[in-house]
Amino acid sequence: MATHHVRVLMTAGDQAELVTPMHPASAPLRVPAERIARQAGLPANELPGREFTVTHLGADDADGFHLVNDPRL
């Protein structure tokens, strides 16, 4: 299963804006911040600036978030 690296630029309301191999900073992918937080196991307010791998990346969605370089470990 291929993984892709993504980075959360910011959260706005209940959405997180992601830079991905398919989505530059000028046109980020928006996904529910709660989904990322739940899958990665950290609070939604700690998402901005963090890097993740995802197991699914499409033009309109991403899923299967795992935190890269978890500073809590």
Coordinates of N, CA and C in Angstrom, one line a residue:
M1 N 0.8 -1.2 0.0 CA 0.0 0.0 0.0 C 0.9 1.2 0.0
A2 N 0.7 2.1 -0.9 CA 1.5 3.3 -1.0 C 1.0 4.4 0.0
T3 N 2.0 5.1 0.5 CA 1.7 6.2 1.4 C 2.2 7.5 0.8
H4 N 1.6 8.6 1.2 CA 1.9 9.9 0.7 C 2.1 10.8 1.9
H5 N 3.1 11.7 1.8 CA 3.3 12.7 2.8 C 2.5 13.9 2.6
V6 N 1.9 14.4 3.6 CA 1.1 15.6 3.6 C 1.4 16.5 4.8
R7 N 1.1 17.8 4.7 CA 1.4 18.7 5.8 C 0.2 19.6 6.0
V8 N -0.2 19.8 7.2 CA -1.3 20.7 7.5 C -0.9 22.1 7.6
L9 N -1.4 22.9 6.7 CA -1.1 24.4 6.7 C -1.7 25.1 7.8
M10 N -3.0 24.8 8.0 CA -3.8 25.5 9.0 C -5.2 24.8 9.1
T11 N -5.9 25.2 10.2 CA -7.2 24.8 10.4 C -8.1 26.0 10.3
A12 N -9.3 25.9 9.7 CA -10.2 27.0 9.7 C -11.6 26.4 10.0
G13 N -12.2 26.7 11.1 CA -13.4 26.1 11.5 C -13.2 24.6 11.8
D14 N -13.9 23.8 11.1 CA -13.8 22.3 11.3 C -13.0 21.7 10.2
Q15 N -12.4 22.5 9.3 CA -11.6 22.0 8.2 C -10.1 22.2 8.4
A16 N -9.3 21.3 7.9 CA -7.8 21.4 7.8 C -7.4 21.6 6.4
E17 N -6.5 22.5 6.1 CA -6.0 22.7 4.8 C -4.6 22.0 4.7
L18 N -4.5 21.1 3.6 CA -3.4 20.2 3.5 C -2.6 20.5 2.2
V19 N -1.3 20.5 2.3 CA -0.4 20.5 1.1 C 0.0 19.1 0.9
T20 N -0.3 18.6 -0.3 CA 0.0 17.2 -0.7 C 0.8 17.2 -2.0
P21 N 1.2 16.0 -2.4 CA 1.8 15.9 -3.7 C 0.9 16.4 -4.9
M22 N -0.4 16.3 -4.6 CA -1.4 16.8 -5.6 C -2.0 18.2 -5.4
H23 N -1.7 18.7 -4.2 CA -2.3 20.0 -3.8 C -1.2 21.0 -3.3
P24 N -0.9 22.0 -4.1 CA 0.1 23.0 -3.6 C -0.5 23.9 -2.6
A25 N 0.3 24.7 -1.9 CA -0.1 25.6 -0.9 C -1.1 26.6 -1.4
S26 N -1.0 26.9 -2.7 CA -1.9 27.9 -3.3 C -3.3 27.3 -3.6
A27 N -3.5 26.0 -3.5 CA -4.7 25.3 -3.7 C -4.8 24.1 -2.8
P28 N -4.8 24.2 -1.5 CA -4.7 23.1 -0.6 C -6.0 22.2 -0.6
L29 N -5.8 21.0 -0.2 CA -6.9 20.1 0.0 C -7.6 20.3 1.3
R30 N -8.9 20.4 1.4 CA -9.6 20.6 2.7 C -10.2 19.3 3.1
V31 N -10.0 18.9 4.3 CA -10.6 17.7 4.9 C -11.0 18.0 6.3
P32 N -11.9 17.2 6.9 CA -12.3 17.5 8.3 C -11.1 17.3 9.3
A33 N -10.9 18.4 10.1 CA -9.8 18.3 11.0 C -10.0 17.3 12.1
E34 N -11.2 17.0 12.4 CA -11.5 16.0 13.4 C -11.1 14.6 13.0
R35 N -11.2 14.3 11.7 CA -10.8 13.0 11.2 C -9.3 12.8 11.3
I36 N -8.6 13.9 11.0 CA -7.1 13.8 11.1 C -6.7 13.6 12.6
A37 N -7.3 14.4 13.5 CA -7.0 14.3 14.9 C -7.4 12.9 15.4
R38 N -8.5 12.4 15.1 CA -8.9 11.1 15.6 C -8.0 10.0 15.1
Q39 N -7.6 10.0 13.8 CA -6.8 9.0 13.2 C -5.3 9.1 13.7
A40 N -4.9 10.3 14.0 CA -3.5 10.5 14.4 C -3.3 10.5 15.9
G41 N -4.4 10.7 16.6 CA -4.4 10.6 18.1 C -3.8 11.9 18.7
L42 N -4.2 13.0 18.2 CA -3.8 14.3 18.8 C -4.9 15.3 18.7
P43 N -4.9 16.3 19.5 CA -5.9 17.3 19.4 C -5.9 18.1 18.1
A44 N -7.1 18.5 17.6 CA -7.2 19.2 16.4 C -6.4 20.6 16.4
N45 N -6.3 21.2 17.6 CA -5.6 22.5 17.6 C -4.1 22.3 17.5
E46 N -3.6 21.1 17.5 CA -2.2 20.8 17.3 C -1.8 20.4 15.9
L47 N -2.8 20.4 15.0 CA -2.6 19.9 13.6 C -1.7 20.9 12.8
P48 N -1.9 22.2 12.8 CA -1.2 23.1 11.9 C 0.4 22.9 12.1
G49 N 1.0 22.8 10.9 CA 2.4 22.6 10.9 C 2.9 21.2 10.9
R50 N 2.0 20.3 11.3 CA 2.4 18.9 11.4 C 2.4 18.1 10.1
E51 N 3.3 17.1 10.0 CA 3.4 16.3 8.8 C 2.8 14.9 9.1
F52 N 2.2 14.4 8.1 CA 1.5 13.1 8.2 C 1.8 12.2 7.0
T53 N 1.6 10.9 7.1 CA 1.5 10.1 6.0 C 0.0 9.7 5.9
V54 N -0.5 9.5 4.7 CA -1.8 9.1 4.4 C -1.8 7.8 3.6
T55 N -2.8 7.0 3.8 CA -2.8 5.7 3.0 C -3.7 5.9 1.7
H56 N -4.5 6.9 1.8 CA -5.4 7.2 0.6 C -5.3 8.7 0.3
L57 N -5.0 9.0 -0.9 CA -4.9 10.4 -1.4 C -5.6 10.5 -2.8
G58 N -6.6 11.3 -2.9 CA -7.3 11.5 -4.1 C -7.4 13.0 -4.4
A59 N -8.0 13.4 -5.5 CA -8.2 14.8 -5.8 C -9.0 15.5 -4.8
D60 N -10.0 14.8 -4.2 CA -11.0 15.5 -3.3 C -10.9 15.0 -1.9
D61 N -10.0 14.1 -1.5 CA -10.1 13.6 -0.1 C -8.7 12.9 0.2
A62 N -8.5 12.8 1.5 CA -7.4 12.0 2.0 C -7.8 11.3 3.3
D63 N -7.2 10.1 3.5 CA -7.6 9.3 4.7 C -6.5 8.4 5.1
G64 N -6.6 7.9 6.3 CA -5.5 7.1 6.9 C -4.3 7.9 7.4
F65 N -4.6 8.8 8.2 CA -3.5 9.8 8.7 C -2.7 9.1 9.8
H66 N -1.4 9.3 9.7 CA -0.4 8.8 10.7 C 0.6 9.9 10.9
L67 N 0.8 10.4 12.1 CA 1.7 11.5 12.4 C 3.2 11.1 12.2
V68 N 3.9 11.9 11.5 CA 5.3 11.7 11.2 C 6.1 12.5 12.3
N69 N 7.2 11.8 12.9 CA 8.0 12.5 13.9 C 7.3 13.0 15.0
D70 N 6.6 12.2 15.7 CA 5.8 12.6 16.9 C 6.7 13.0 18.0
P71 N 6.6 14.3 18.4 CA 7.5 14.8 19.4 C 7.2 14.3 20.8
R72 N 6.1 13.7 21.0 CA 5.7 13.1 22.3 C 6.3 11.8 22.6
L73 N 7.0 11.2 21.6 CA 7.6 9.9 21.8 C 9.0 10.1 22.3

